[in-house]
Amino acid sequence: MNTKRVLIAYGTKHGATAGIAEQIGQTLREDGLDAVVLPAGDVDDVRDYDAVVIGGSLYAGHWSAKAKRCAERNADLLRHRPVWMFSSGPLDRSAEEKDIPPVAAVARQMQLVGAREHMTFGGSITAHTPGFLAKALLHEGKGGDYRNPERIRTWAHHISAELTAA
Ligand SMILES: Cc1cc2nc3c(=O)[nH]c(=O)nc-3n(C[C@H](O)[C@H](O)[C@H](O)COP(=O)(O)O)c2cc1C
């Protein structure tokens, strides 16, 4: 049996989304898949992959431009592969309490490539996150790491289960 090769492409500004992508990759590998994790801007061609996961961070309601362009650039090939998308954003527990739907631009990308599902994960800003606005949010007490490793693992196992069943 051929091991399925899965690409996890991420668009990040400050690394929180990269961390989620790495965790998804790690879990898929534990489940026996061949997972490769790459910055979305480095992905020229997805033809070597059997399935693709694309994630991006949210800023002022917008999904990562690098993740979006990665989906658009590869749309023709993605349409013929199983695709999942995720967003990294909320700086509170809301993503654990309810299903947060994709923002409109992500919903459009999902439609463009025929993505199967989307998941919103909590995001992260810490004292190490650069930028005036991040500092202002931290000052308002809105900082912290809300990426829930258990939720990320559960979602990744779900992807593995769909791919190994196929
Ligand atoms: C200036 C600023 C604006 C943000 N806007 C949003 C937003 O509109 N929606 C959201 O869910 N999260 C928002 N966030 C939280 C980020 O999406 C979160 O910190 C994310 O995990 C960052 O990922 P990255 O480090 O991969 O760029 C914002 C954060 C900052 C600093």
PDB file of N, CA and C in Angstrom, residues 66-149:
ATOM      1  N   LYS A  66      -1.025  35.056   1.949  1.00  0.00           N
ATOM      2  CA  LYS A  66      -0.156  33.995   1.400  1.00  0.00           C
ATOM      3  C   LYS A  66      -0.931  32.692   1.273  1.00  0.00           C
ATOM      4  N   ALA A  67      -1.763  32.401   2.263  1.00  0.00           N
ATOM      5  CA  ALA A  67      -2.577  31.182   2.198  1.00  0.00           C
ATOM      6  C   ALA A  67      -3.574  31.293   1.040  1.00  0.00           C
ATOM      7  N   LYS A  68      -4.159  32.468   0.913  1.00  0.00           N
ATOM      8  CA  LYS A  68      -5.169  32.686  -0.141  1.00  0.00           C
ATOM      9  C   LYS A  68      -4.532  32.523  -1.527  1.00  0.00           C
ATOM     10  N   ARG A  69      -3.371  33.159  -1.704  1.00  0.00           N
ATOM     11  CA  ARG A  69      -2.714  33.072  -3.015  1.00  0.00           C
ATOM     12  C   ARG A  69      -2.256  31.651  -3.319  1.00  0.00           C
ATOM     13  N   CYS A  70      -1.857  30.923  -2.277  1.00  0.00           N
ATOM     14  CA  CYS A  70      -1.450  29.519  -2.464  1.00  0.00           C
ATOM     15  C   CYS A  70      -2.637  28.716  -3.004  1.00  0.00           C
ATOM     16  N   ALA A  71      -3.806  28.943  -2.421  1.00  0.00           N
ATOM     17  CA  ALA A  71      -5.007  28.226  -2.878  1.00  0.00           C
ATOM     18  C   ALA A  71      -5.333  28.625  -4.320  1.00  0.00           C
ATOM     19  N   GLU A  72      -5.248  29.912  -4.613  1.00  0.00           N
ATOM     20  CA  GLU A  72      -5.606  30.380  -5.964  1.00  0.00           C
ATOM     21  C   GLU A  72      -4.636  29.864  -7.024  1.00  0.00           C
ATOM     22  N   ARG A  73      -3.349  29.930  -6.694  1.00  0.00           N
ATOM     23  CA  ARG A  73      -2.307  29.481  -7.625  1.00  0.00           C
ATOM     24  C   ARG A  73      -2.444  28.017  -7.994  1.00  0.00           C
ATOM     25  N   ASN A  74      -2.911  27.233  -7.009  1.00  0.00           N
ATOM     26  CA  ASN A  74      -2.956  25.779  -7.200  1.00  0.00           C
ATOM     27  C   ASN A  74      -4.381  25.257  -7.394  1.00  0.00           C
ATOM     28  N   ALA A  75      -5.302  26.175  -7.662  1.00  0.00           N
ATOM     29  CA  ALA A  75      -6.721  25.799  -7.656  1.00  0.00           C
ATOM     30  C   ALA A  75      -7.024  24.598  -8.566  1.00  0.00           C
ATOM     31  N   ASP A  76      -6.431  24.577  -9.764  1.00  0.00           N
ATOM     32  CA  ASP A  76      -6.759  23.495 -10.710  1.00  0.00           C
ATOM     33  C   ASP A  76      -6.379  22.130 -10.146  1.00  0.00           C
ATOM     34  N   LEU A  77      -5.183  22.057  -9.529  1.00  0.00           N
ATOM     35  CA  LEU A  77      -4.741  20.771  -8.966  1.00  0.00           C
ATOM     36  C   LEU A  77      -5.503  20.463  -7.674  1.00  0.00           C
ATOM     37  N   LEU A  78      -5.779  21.494  -6.893  1.00  0.00           N
ATOM     38  CA  LEU A  78      -6.476  21.267  -5.613  1.00  0.00           C
ATOM     39  C   LEU A  78      -7.877  20.715  -5.827  1.00  0.00           C
ATOM     40  N   ARG A  79      -8.507  21.128  -6.908  1.00  0.00           N
ATOM     41  CA  ARG A  79      -9.861  20.645  -7.184  1.00  0.00           C
ATOM     42  C   ARG A  79      -9.915  19.127  -7.343  1.00  0.00           C
ATOM     43  N   HIS A  80      -8.754  18.524  -7.658  1.00  0.00           N
ATOM     44  CA  HIS A  80      -8.718  17.072  -7.861  1.00  0.00           C
ATOM     45  C   HIS A  80      -8.135  16.338  -6.670  1.00  0.00           C
ATOM     46  N   ARG A  81      -8.022  17.022  -5.540  1.00  0.00           N
ATOM     47  CA  ARG A  81      -7.477  16.408  -4.321  1.00  0.00           C
ATOM     48  C   ARG A  81      -8.367  16.763  -3.141  1.00  0.00           C
ATOM     49  N   PRO A  82      -8.344  15.905  -2.092  1.00  0.00           N
ATOM     50  CA  PRO A  82      -9.036  16.326  -0.878  1.00  0.00           C
ATOM     51  C   PRO A  82      -8.290  17.488  -0.227  1.00  0.00           C
ATOM     52  N   VAL A  83      -9.043  18.521   0.135  1.00  0.00           N
ATOM     53  CA  VAL A  83      -8.438  19.727   0.726  1.00  0.00           C
ATOM     54  C   VAL A  83      -9.192  20.102   2.004  1.00  0.00           C
ATOM     55  N   TRP A  84      -8.444  20.478   3.019  1.00  0.00           N
ATOM     56  CA  TRP A  84      -9.014  21.022   4.255  1.00  0.00           C
ATOM     57  C   TRP A  84      -8.398  22.397   4.481  1.00  0.00           C
ATOM     58  N   MET A  85      -9.169  23.294   5.108  1.00  0.00           N
ATOM     59  CA  MET A  85      -8.617  24.617   5.422  1.00  0.00           C
ATOM     60  C   MET A  85      -8.823  24.925   6.899  1.00  0.00           C
ATOM     61  N   PHE A  86      -7.935  25.743   7.438  1.00  0.00           N
ATOM     62  CA  PHE A  86      -8.152  26.189   8.811  1.00  0.00           C
ATOM     63  C   PHE A  86      -7.723  27.644   8.975  1.00  0.00           C
ATOM     64  N   SER A  87      -8.267  28.258  10.016  1.00  0.00           N
ATOM     65  CA  SER A  87      -7.913  29.633  10.359  1.00  0.00           C
ATOM     66  C   SER A  87      -7.434  29.644  11.800  1.00  0.00           C
ATOM     67  N   SER A  88      -6.495  30.552  12.076  1.00  0.00           N
ATOM     68  CA  SER A  88      -5.998  30.696  13.440  1.00  0.00           C
ATOM     69  C   SER A  88      -6.289  32.124  13.855  1.00  0.00           C
ATOM     70  N   GLY A  89      -7.059  32.301  14.929  1.00  0.00           N
ATOM     71  CA  GLY A  89      -7.419  33.678  15.245  1.00  0.00           C
ATOM     72  C   GLY A  89      -7.817  33.995  16.660  1.00  0.00           C
ATOM     73  N   PRO A  90      -9.036  33.606  17.046  1.00  0.00           N
ATOM     74  CA  PRO A  90      -9.615  34.168  18.272  1.00  0.00           C
ATOM     75  C   PRO A  90      -8.683  34.098  19.484  1.00  0.00           C
ATOM     76  N   LEU A  91      -8.577  35.236  20.163  1.00  0.00           N
ATOM     77  CA  LEU A  91      -7.708  35.308  21.336  1.00  0.00           C
ATOM     78  C   LEU A  91      -8.559  35.151  22.597  1.00  0.00           C
ATOM     79  N   ASP A  92      -9.343  34.090  22.578  1.00  0.00           N
ATOM     80  CA  ASP A  92     -10.166  33.718  23.731  1.00  0.00           C
ATOM     81  C   ASP A  92     -10.576  32.264  23.516  1.00  0.00           C
ATOM     82  N   ARG A  93     -11.483  31.751  24.334  1.00  0.00           N
ATOM     83  CA  ARG A  93     -11.859  30.332  24.225  1.00  0.00           C
ATOM     84  C   ARG A  93     -13.025  30.109  23.255  1.00  0.00           C
ATOM     85  N   SER A  94     -13.427  31.147  22.513  1.00  0.00           N
ATOM     86  CA  SER A  94     -14.640  31.021  21.691  1.00  0.00           C
ATOM     87  C   SER A  94     -14.550  29.891  20.664  1.00  0.00           C
ATOM     88  N   ALA A  95     -13.344  29.657  20.133  1.00  0.00           N
ATOM     89  CA  ALA A  95     -13.214  28.607  19.108  1.00  0.00           C
ATOM     90  C   ALA A  95     -13.453  27.217  19.705  1.00  0.00           C
ATOM     91  N   GLU A  96     -13.311  27.101  21.031  1.00  0.00           N
ATOM     92  CA  GLU A  96     -13.559  25.808  21.684  1.00  0.00           C
ATOM     93  C   GLU A  96     -15.018  25.668  22.055  1.00  0.00           C
ATOM     94  N   GLU A  97     -15.680  26.804  22.211  1.00  0.00           N
ATOM     95  CA  GLU A  97     -17.053  26.781  22.715  1.00  0.00           C
ATOM     96  C   GLU A  97     -18.064  26.604  21.597  1.00  0.00           C
ATOM     97  N   LYS A  98     -17.705  27.067  20.411  1.00  0.00           N
ATOM     98  CA  LYS A  98     -18.636  26.918  19.280  1.00  0.00           C
ATOM     99  C   LYS A  98     -17.842  26.793  17.985  1.00  0.00           C
ATOM    100  N   ASP A  99     -18.537  26.298  16.968  1.00  0.00           N
ATOM    101  CA  ASP A  99     -17.922  26.193  15.655  1.00  0.00           C
ATOM    102  C   ASP A  99     -17.885  27.584  15.037  1.00  0.00           C
ATOM    103  N   ILE A 100     -16.707  28.116  14.758  1.00  0.00           N
ATOM    104  CA  ILE A 100     -16.640  29.447  14.140  1.00  0.00           C
ATOM    105  C   ILE A 100     -16.472  29.258  12.634  1.00  0.00           C
ATOM    106  N   PRO A 101     -17.456  29.698  11.849  1.00  0.00           N
ATOM    107  CA  PRO A 101     -17.376  29.478  10.394  1.00  0.00           C
ATOM    108  C   PRO A 101     -16.237  30.274   9.764  1.00  0.00           C
ATOM    109  N   PRO A 102     -15.824  29.867   8.569  1.00  0.00           N
ATOM    110  CA  PRO A 102     -14.752  30.611   7.887  1.00  0.00           C
ATOM    111  C   PRO A 102     -15.220  32.023   7.551  1.00  0.00           C
ATOM    112  N   VAL A 103     -14.279  32.990   7.537  1.00  0.00           N
ATOM    113  CA  VAL A 103     -14.631  34.333   7.058  1.00  0.00           C
ATOM    114  C   VAL A 103     -14.950  34.221   5.558  1.00  0.00           C
ATOM    115  N   ALA A 104     -15.624  35.245   5.037  1.00  0.00           N
ATOM    116  CA  ALA A 104     -16.152  35.158   3.663  1.00  0.00           C
ATOM    117  C   ALA A 104     -15.065  34.800   2.642  1.00  0.00           C
ATOM    118  N   ALA A 105     -13.880  35.382   2.789  1.00  0.00           N
ATOM    119  CA  ALA A 105     -12.823  35.127   1.796  1.00  0.00           C
ATOM    120  C   ALA A 105     -12.385  33.658   1.839  1.00  0.00           C
ATOM    121  N   VAL A 106     -12.351  33.070   3.023  1.00  0.00           N
ATOM    122  CA  VAL A 106     -11.968  31.655   3.124  1.00  0.00           C
ATOM    123  C   VAL A 106     -13.083  30.778   2.543  1.00  0.00           C
ATOM    124  N   ALA A 107     -14.313  31.161   2.822  1.00  0.00           N
ATOM    125  CA  ALA A 107     -15.443  30.398   2.260  1.00  0.00           C
ATOM    126  C   ALA A 107     -15.356  30.393   0.734  1.00  0.00           C
ATOM    127  N   ARG A 108     -14.944  31.521   0.167  1.00  0.00           N
ATOM    128  CA  ARG A 108     -14.790  31.600  -1.307  1.00  0.00           C
ATOM    129  C   ARG A 108     -13.670  30.684  -1.781  1.00  0.00           C
ATOM    130  N   GLN A 109     -12.552  30.669  -1.053  1.00  0.00           N
ATOM    131  CA  GLN A 109     -11.429  29.790  -1.426  1.00  0.00           C
ATOM    132  C   GLN A 109     -11.859  28.331  -1.341  1.00  0.00           C
ATOM    133  N   MET A 110     -12.647  28.024  -0.310  1.00  0.00           N
ATOM    134  CA  MET A 110     -13.107  26.632  -0.141  1.00  0.00           C
ATOM    135  C   MET A 110     -13.947  26.213  -1.340  1.00  0.00           C
ATOM    136  N   GLN A 111     -14.779  27.145  -1.763  1.00  0.00           N
ATOM    137  CA  GLN A 111     -15.632  26.851  -2.915  1.00  0.00           C
ATOM    138  C   GLN A 111     -14.787  26.696  -4.180  1.00  0.00           C
ATOM    139  N   LEU A 112     -13.808  27.584  -4.318  1.00  0.00           N
ATOM    140  CA  LEU A 112     -12.938  27.572  -5.508  1.00  0.00           C
ATOM    141  C   LEU A 112     -12.253  26.225  -5.689  1.00  0.00           C
ATOM    142  N   VAL A 113     -11.779  25.640  -4.577  1.00  0.00           N
ATOM    143  CA  VAL A 113     -10.983  24.401  -4.691  1.00  0.00           C
ATOM    144  C   VAL A 113     -11.777  23.166  -4.254  1.00  0.00           C
ATOM    145  N   GLY A 114     -13.040  23.368  -3.857  1.00  0.00           N
ATOM    146  CA  GLY A 114     -13.862  22.236  -3.406  1.00  0.00           C
ATOM    147  C   GLY A 114     -13.354  21.635  -2.110  1.00  0.00           C
ATOM    148  N   ALA A 115     -12.954  22.516  -1.164  1.00  0.00           N
ATOM    149  CA  ALA A 115     -12.423  22.014   0.117  1.00  0.00           C
ATOM    150  C   ALA A 115     -13.513  21.287   0.905  1.00  0.00           C
ATOM    151  N   ARG A 116     -13.090  20.272   1.645  1.00  0.00           N
ATOM    152  CA  ARG A 116     -14.049  19.449   2.386  1.00  0.00           C
ATOM    153  C   ARG A 116     -14.574  20.142   3.635  1.00  0.00           C
ATOM    154  N   GLU A 117     -13.657  20.729   4.385  1.00  0.00           N
ATOM    155  CA  GLU A 117     -14.048  21.278   5.693  1.00  0.00           C
ATOM    156  C   GLU A 117     -13.118  22.405   6.091  1.00  0.00           C
ATOM    157  N   HIS A 118     -13.609  23.183   7.044  1.00  0.00           N
ATOM    158  CA  HIS A 118     -12.785  24.258   7.622  1.00  0.00           C
ATOM    159  C   HIS A 118     -12.882  24.193   9.141  1.00  0.00           C
ATOM    160  N   MET A 119     -11.787  24.572   9.800  1.00  0.00           N
ATOM    161  CA  MET A 119     -11.797  24.627  11.260  1.00  0.00           C
ATOM    162  C   MET A 119     -11.151  25.943  11.699  1.00  0.00           C
ATOM    163  N   THR A 120     -11.761  26.600  12.683  1.00  0.00           N
ATOM    164  CA  THR A 120     -11.123  27.774  13.298  1.00  0.00           C
ATOM    165  C   THR A 120     -10.505  27.346  14.623  1.00  0.00           C
ATOM    166  N   PHE A 121      -9.226  27.607  14.767  1.00  0.00           N
ATOM    167  CA  PHE A 121      -8.533  27.343  16.031  1.00  0.00           C
ATOM    168  C   PHE A 121      -8.252  28.668  16.728  1.00  0.00           C
ATOM    169  N   GLY A 122      -8.185  28.628  18.045  1.00  0.00           N
ATOM    170  CA  GLY A 122      -7.764  29.805  18.792  1.00  0.00           C
ATOM    171  C   GLY A 122      -6.366  30.219  18.352  1.00  0.00           C
ATOM    172  N   GLY A 123      -6.057  31.501  18.483  1.00  0.00           N
ATOM    173  CA  GLY A 123      -4.753  32.010  18.054  1.00  0.00           C
ATOM    174  C   GLY A 123      -3.840  32.288  19.238  1.00  0.00           C
ATOM    175  N   SER A 124      -2.819  33.040  18.969  1.00  0.00           N
ATOM    176  CA  SER A 124      -1.855  33.335  20.030  1.00  0.00           C
ATOM    177  C   SER A 124      -1.152  34.662  19.783  1.00  0.00           C
ATOM    178  N   ILE A 125      -1.140  35.517  20.781  1.00  0.00           N
ATOM    179  CA  ILE A 125      -0.149  36.603  20.811  1.00  0.00           C
ATOM    180  C   ILE A 125       0.452  36.619  22.214  1.00  0.00           C
ATOM    181  N   THR A 126       1.724  36.793  22.247  1.00  0.00           N
ATOM    182  CA  THR A 126       2.420  36.797  23.535  1.00  0.00           C
ATOM    183  C   THR A 126       3.307  38.036  23.587  1.00  0.00           C
ATOM    184  N   ALA A 127       4.011  38.186  24.663  1.00  0.00           N
ATOM    185  CA  ALA A 127       4.899  39.343  24.818  1.00  0.00           C
ATOM    186  C   ALA A 127       5.964  39.378  23.718  1.00  0.00           C
ATOM    187  N   HIS A 128       6.192  38.242  23.064  1.00  0.00           N
ATOM    188  CA  HIS A 128       7.203  38.196  21.987  1.00  0.00           C
ATOM    189  C   HIS A 128       6.631  38.610  20.630  1.00  0.00           C
ATOM    190  N   THR A 129       5.293  38.745  20.526  1.00  0.00           N
ATOM    191  CA  THR A 129       4.702  39.101  19.231  1.00  0.00           C
ATOM    192  C   THR A 129       5.023  40.564  18.930  1.00  0.00           C
ATOM    193  N   PRO A 130       5.649  40.829  17.775  1.00  0.00           N
ATOM    194  CA  PRO A 130       5.993  42.216  17.469  1.00  0.00           C
ATOM    195  C   PRO A 130       4.759  43.019  17.030  1.00  0.00           C
ATOM    196  N   GLY A 131       4.904  44.318  17.027  1.00  0.00           N
ATOM    197  CA  GLY A 131       3.844  45.170  16.476  1.00  0.00           C
ATOM    198  C   GLY A 131       3.100  45.939  17.548  1.00  0.00           C
ATOM    199  N   PHE A 132       2.751  47.156  17.173  1.00  0.00           N
ATOM    200  CA  PHE A 132       2.071  48.056  18.092  1.00  0.00           C
ATOM    201  C   PHE A 132       0.693  47.503  18.486  1.00  0.00           C
ATOM    202  N   LEU A 133      -0.042  46.972  17.493  1.00  0.00           N
ATOM    203  CA  LEU A 133      -1.399  46.510  17.789  1.00  0.00           C
ATOM    204  C   LEU A 133      -1.402  45.293  18.707  1.00  0.00           C
ATOM    205  N   ALA A 134      -0.401  44.415  18.500  1.00  0.00           N
ATOM    206  CA  ALA A 134      -0.280  43.253  19.393  1.00  0.00           C
ATOM    207  C   ALA A 134      -0.004  43.733  20.821  1.00  0.00           C
ATOM    208  N   LYS A 135       0.852  44.729  20.937  1.00  0.00           N
ATOM    209  CA  LYS A 135       1.189  45.267  22.269  1.00  0.00           C
ATOM    210  C   LYS A 135      -0.064  45.886  22.905  1.00  0.00           C
ATOM    211  N   ALA A 136      -0.842  46.585  22.061  1.00  0.00           N
ATOM    212  CA  ALA A 136      -2.057  47.225  22.572  1.00  0.00           C
ATOM    213  C   ALA A 136      -3.046  46.164  23.060  1.00  0.00           C
ATOM    214  N   LEU A 137      -3.181  45.061  22.289  1.00  0.00           N
ATOM    215  CA  LEU A 137      -4.096  43.979  22.703  1.00  0.00           C
ATOM    216  C   LEU A 137      -3.624  43.360  24.018  1.00  0.00           C
ATOM    217  N   LEU A 138      -2.321  43.169  24.112  1.00  0.00           N
ATOM    218  CA  LEU A 138      -1.761  42.591  25.348  1.00  0.00           C
ATOM    219  C   LEU A 138      -2.036  43.515  26.535  1.00  0.00           C
ATOM    220  N   HIS A 139      -1.889  44.808  26.269  1.00  0.00           N
ATOM    221  CA  HIS A 139      -2.112  45.807  27.312  1.00  0.00           C
ATOM    222  C   HIS A 139      -3.559  45.750  27.812  1.00  0.00           C
ATOM    223  N   GLU A 140      -4.479  45.431  26.861  1.00  0.00           N
ATOM    224  CA  GLU A 140      -5.905  45.322  27.235  1.00  0.00           C
ATOM    225  C   GLU A 140      -6.211  43.970  27.872  1.00  0.00           C
ATOM    226  N   GLY A 141      -5.186  43.156  28.059  1.00  0.00           N
ATOM    227  CA  GLY A 141      -5.389  41.844  28.686  1.00  0.00           C
ATOM    228  C   GLY A 141      -5.905  40.795  27.715  1.00  0.00           C
ATOM    229  N   LYS A 142      -5.727  41.043  26.391  1.00  0.00           N
ATOM    230  CA  LYS A 142      -6.284  40.113  25.393  1.00  0.00           C
ATOM    231  C   LYS A 142      -5.242  39.145  24.844  1.00  0.00           C
ATOM    232  N   GLY A 143      -4.088  39.079  25.465  1.00  0.00           N
ATOM    233  CA  GLY A 143      -3.053  38.188  24.940  1.00  0.00           C
ATOM    234  C   GLY A 143      -3.207  36.769  25.451  1.00  0.00           C
ATOM    235  N   GLY A 144      -2.296  35.930  25.013  1.00  0.00           N
ATOM    236  CA  GLY A 144      -2.275  34.548  25.481  1.00  0.00           C
ATOM    237  C   GLY A 144      -2.224  33.583  24.324  1.00  0.00           C
ATOM    238  N   ASP A 145      -1.973  32.347  24.666  1.00  0.00           N
ATOM    239  CA  ASP A 145      -1.911  31.302  23.651  1.00  0.00           C
ATOM    240  C   ASP A 145      -3.173  30.448  23.762  1.00  0.00           C
ATOM    241  N   TYR A 146      -4.080  30.616  22.799  1.00  0.00           N
ATOM    242  CA  TYR A 146      -5.362  29.906  22.817  1.00  0.00           C
ATOM    243  C   TYR A 146      -5.394  28.757  21.811  1.00  0.00           C
ATOM    244  N   ARG A 147      -4.218  28.344  21.350  1.00  0.00           N
ATOM    245  CA  ARG A 147      -4.167  27.172  20.462  1.00  0.00           C
ATOM    246  C   ARG A 147      -4.325  25.945  21.357  1.00  0.00           C
ATOM    247  N   ASN A 148      -5.369  25.194  21.132  1.00  0.00           N
ATOM    248  CA  ASN A 148      -5.635  24.050  22.004  1.00  0.00           C
ATOM    249  C   ASN A 148      -5.068  22.784  21.352  1.00  0.00           C
ATOM    250  N   PRO A 149      -3.956  22.246  21.871  1.00  0.00           N
ATOM    251  CA  PRO A 149      -3.302  21.110  21.211  1.00  0.00           C
ATOM    252  C   PRO A 149      -4.235  19.911  21.042  1.00  0.00           C
TER     253      PRO A 149
END
